[in-house]
């Protein structure tokens, strides 16, 4: 079964600095998607960024970018110029194209932003 | 606002009771997913429906059931409630089933408290 591991339960970053959140996953599939979701105190799940496994180029969305290492099964999220509004739980998720499998989530990393 | 609505926002009930959670997907989305998030945990997939039919099943207890109606709204029924069922229940929707790579949009969740 696919698993997603987020080894950092909590992280903190100074406002305007850069922080990287780690995620590793285990799969035997070759075609899949990886996601980072943000869950602020409002508890709403917000998609931050998505990476398709067959694309070698790392995805970017404004201040958010990923480092996707397919061979190492690693998918880290880099947040640049951190803002107070970035404080939230961040969940890494995996989704295999074949087999109609659901999203598999990691347990999350709680990010604090220090003013 | 994702376009996915869930009612009620909060629900407090007693052990042994039965409750129904409701979800209306985004306009045009045929697929609905239900997830459970216990305290400080990632989301656990429960069940998926596509155009009225069950598509995939996750770690859903036998005490729980769901259905998707012809107007595409979905209901999650939880019966013989236990203290451990207290959680945030999310509904998500997508245009087509997950296997085709479409993004899932999450509702605001229903917080269930079992006393």
Coordinates of C-alpha atoms in Angstrom, one line a residue:
Chain A
X1 CA 0.0 0.0 0.0
X2 CA 1.1 3.5 -0.7
X3 CA 2.3 5.5 2.3
X4 CA 3.2 9.2 2.7
X5 CA 5.5 10.3 5.5
X6 CA 6.0 13.8 6.8
X7 CA 8.9 13.5 9.3
X8 CA 8.6 17.1 10.7
X9 CA 5.5 17.4 13.0
X10 CA 6.3 21.1 13.5
X11 CA 8.4 23.7 11.8
X12 CA 8.9 27.4 12.4
X13 CA 10.2 30.2 10.1
X14 CA 10.9 33.9 10.5
X15 CA 8.7 36.2 8.4
X16 CA 10.3 36.8 5.0
X17 CA 12.6 33.8 5.3
X18 CA 12.5 30.5 3.4
X19 CA 11.4 27.2 4.8
X20 CA 11.3 23.7 3.4
X21 CA 8.8 21.0 4.4
X22 CA 9.8 17.4 3.8
X23 CA 7.7 14.6 2.4
X24 CA 8.6 11.0 1.3
X25 CA 6.3 8.4 -0.1
X26 CA 6.4 4.8 -1.0
X27 CA 4.9 3.4 -4.1
X28 CA 5.5 0.9 -6.9
X29 CA 3.5 2.9 -9.4
X30 CA 5.1 5.0 -12.1
X31 CA 2.2 7.3 -12.9
X32 CA 0.9 9.4 -10.0
X33 CA 0.4 12.9 -8.7
X34 CA 1.7 14.5 -5.6
X35 CA 0.1 17.4 -3.8
X36 CA 0.6 19.8 -1.0
X37 CA -2.5 21.0 0.8
X38 CA -2.7 23.8 3.3
X39 CA -5.1 23.7 6.3
X40 CA -5.2 27.1 8.1
X41 CA -7.0 27.5 11.5
X42 CA -10.3 27.7 9.6
X43 CA -9.8 24.0 8.8
X44 CA -10.5 24.5 5.1
X45 CA -8.3 22.3 2.9
X46 CA -6.6 24.4 0.2
X47 CA -4.6 23.0 -2.6
X48 CA -1.2 24.7 -2.7
X49 CA 0.6 22.9 -5.5
X50 CA 0.5 19.8 -7.6
X51 CA 3.2 17.7 -9.3
X52 CA 2.7 15.1 -12.0
X53 CA 5.1 12.3 -11.7
X54 CA 5.9 12.1 -15.4
X55 CA 6.9 15.7 -15.5
X56 CA 10.6 16.3 -14.6
X57 CA 10.2 20.0 -14.1
X58 CA 9.4 21.0 -10.6
X59 CA 6.1 22.8 -10.1
X60 CA 6.0 26.3 -8.9
X61 CA 3.1 28.6 -7.7
X62 CA 4.2 32.1 -6.8
X63 CA 6.2 31.8 -3.5
X64 CA 5.6 28.0 -3.4
X65 CA 7.8 25.5 -5.2
X66 CA 8.6 21.8 -4.9
X67 CA 11.7 19.7 -5.2
X68 CA 10.5 16.5 -6.7
X69 CA 13.0 13.6 -6.6
X70 CA 11.3 10.7 -8.2
X71 CA 14.1 8.1 -7.7
X72 CA 14.3 9.0 -4.1
X73 CA 10.5 9.3 -3.7
X74 CA 10.9 12.7 -2.1
X75 CA 8.6 15.7 -2.6
X76 CA 9.5 18.7 -0.5
X77 CA 7.7 22.1 -0.4
X78 CA 9.7 25.3 -0.3
X79 CA 8.0 28.5 0.8
X80 CA 9.9 31.6 0.0
X81 CA 9.4 35.1 1.6
X82 CA 7.2 33.5 4.3
X83 CA 4.2 35.5 5.4
X84 CA 2.1 35.4 8.6
X85 CA -0.7 34.0 6.5
X86 CA 1.3 30.9 5.7
X87 CA 1.0 29.6 9.2
X88 CA -1.0 26.4 8.9
X89 CA -0.9 22.6 8.8
X90 CA 0.6 21.4 5.6
X91 CA -0.3 18.0 4.3
X92 CA 1.5 16.1 1.6
X93 CA -0.7 13.7 -0.5
X94 CA -0.2 11.1 -3.1
X95 CA -2.6 9.9 -5.8
X96 CA -2.0 7.0 -8.2
X97 CA -3.6 7.2 -11.6
X98 CA -4.2 3.4 -11.9
X99 CA -6.4 1.4 -9.8
X100 CA -8.9 4.1 -8.8
X101 CA -7.0 4.7 -5.5
X102 CA -8.0 7.6 -3.3
X103 CA -5.8 10.4 -2.1
X104 CA -3.3 9.2 0.6
X105 CA -2.3 11.9 3.1
X106 CA 0.6 12.3 5.4
X107 CA 0.1 13.3 9.0
X108 CA 1.0 16.9 8.4
X109 CA 3.5 19.5 9.4
X110 CA 2.4 22.4 11.5
X111 CA 4.2 25.6 10.3
X112 CA 4.5 28.6 12.5
X113 CA 5.6 32.0 11.1
X114 CA 7.3 34.3 13.6
X115 CA 7.0 38.0 13.1
Chain B
X1 CA -14.7 29.4 -1.4
X2 CA -14.3 26.0 -3.2
X3 CA -18.0 25.8 -4.2
X4 CA -18.5 22.6 -2.2
X5 CA -21.0 23.0 0.6
X6 CA -21.4 20.9 3.7
X7 CA -24.1 21.0 6.4
X8 CA -24.2 21.2 9.3
X9 CA -21.0 23.0 10.2
X10 CA -21.1 21.6 13.8
X11 CA -22.9 18.7 15.3
X12 CA -22.9 17.6 18.9
X13 CA -24.6 14.4 19.8
X14 CA -24.4 11.5 22.3
X15 CA -23.0 8.0 22.0
X16 CA -25.3 5.5 20.4
X17 CA -27.0 8.1 18.3
X18 CA -27.2 8.4 14.5
X19 CA -26.4 11.5 12.4
X20 CA -26.5 12.5 8.7
X21 CA -23.9 14.8 7.1
X22 CA -24.8 16.4 3.9
X23 CA -22.6 17.5 1.0
X24 CA -23.4 19.4 -2.2
X25 CA -20.6 19.2 -4.8
X26 CA -19.5 22.0 -7.1
X27 CA -21.7 22.6 -10.0
X28 CA -20.8 20.1 -12.7
X29 CA -18.8 17.8 -10.5
X30 CA -19.9 14.2 -10.7
X31 CA -17.6 12.6 -8.1
X32 CA -17.9 13.0 -4.4
X33 CA -15.4 11.8 -1.7
X34 CA -15.7 11.6 2.0
X35 CA -12.8 11.9 4.4
X36 CA -12.4 11.8 8.2
X37 CA -9.9 13.9 10.0
X38 CA -9.4 13.0 13.7
X39 CA -7.6 15.4 16.0
X40 CA -4.2 16.4 14.6
X41 CA -4.2 13.6 12.0
X42 CA -4.2 13.6 8.3
X43 CA -7.3 12.9 6.3
X44 CA -8.5 9.3 6.0
X45 CA -10.4 8.4 2.9
X46 CA -13.8 6.9 3.6
X47 CA -15.7 6.4 0.4
X48 CA -16.2 7.8 -3.1
X49 CA -19.2 8.1 -5.3
X50 CA -19.4 8.9 -9.0
X51 CA -22.6 9.9 -10.7
X52 CA -24.7 8.0 -8.1
X53 CA -22.7 4.9 -7.8
X54 CA -20.1 3.8 -5.3
X55 CA -16.7 3.9 -6.9
X56 CA -14.1 3.2 -4.1
X57 CA -14.2 2.4 -0.5
X58 CA -11.5 3.1 2.1
X59 CA -11.4 2.6 5.9
X60 CA -15.1 3.1 6.4
X61 CA -16.7 1.4 9.3
X62 CA -19.8 -0.8 8.9
X63 CA -21.7 1.6 11.1
X64 CA -21.1 4.3 8.5
X65 CA -22.9 4.4 5.1
X66 CA -23.2 6.9 2.3
X67 CA -25.1 7.6 -0.9
X68 CA -25.2 10.0 -3.7
X69 CA -28.5 11.2 -5.0
X70 CA -29.7 11.9 -8.5
X71 CA -29.1 15.6 -8.0
X72 CA -25.5 14.6 -7.1
X73 CA -25.6 15.7 -3.5
X74 CA -24.3 13.1 -1.0
X75 CA -25.1 12.1 2.5
X76 CA -22.8 10.3 5.0
X77 CA -24.8 8.4 7.7
X78 CA -23.0 7.6 10.9
X79 CA -24.8 5.3 13.4
X80 CA -24.3 3.8 16.8
X81 CA -21.9 6.7 17.4
X82 CA -18.9 6.2 19.7
X83 CA -16.6 8.8 21.3
X84 CA -13.9 7.9 18.8
X85 CA -16.1 9.0 15.9
X86 CA -15.6 12.6 17.0
X87 CA -13.7 14.2 14.1
X88 CA -13.9 16.6 11.2
X89 CA -15.6 15.1 8.2
X90 CA -14.7 16.5 4.8
X91 CA -16.5 16.2 1.5
X92 CA -14.6 16.8 -1.7
X93 CA -15.7 16.8 -5.3
X94 CA -14.2 16.6 -8.7
X95 CA -15.4 16.7 -12.3
X96 CA -14.5 13.1 -13.0
X97 CA -13.1 10.3 -10.8
X98 CA -9.7 10.7 -9.3
X99 CA -8.0 8.3 -11.6
X100 CA -8.3 10.8 -14.4
X101 CA -6.2 13.4 -12.6
X102 CA -8.8 15.9 -11.8
X103 CA -8.4 18.1 -8.8
X104 CA -10.5 17.5 -5.7
X105 CA -12.1 20.6 -4.2
X106 CA -12.8 20.4 -0.5
X107 CA -15.8 21.6 1.5
X108 CA -15.4 23.4 4.8
X109 CA -16.1 20.2 6.8
X110 CA -18.5 19.2 9.5
X111 CA -17.2 19.0 13.0
X112 CA -18.8 16.1 14.8
X113 CA -18.5 15.9 18.6
X114 CA -19.8 12.8 20.3
X115 CA -20.3 13.1 24.1

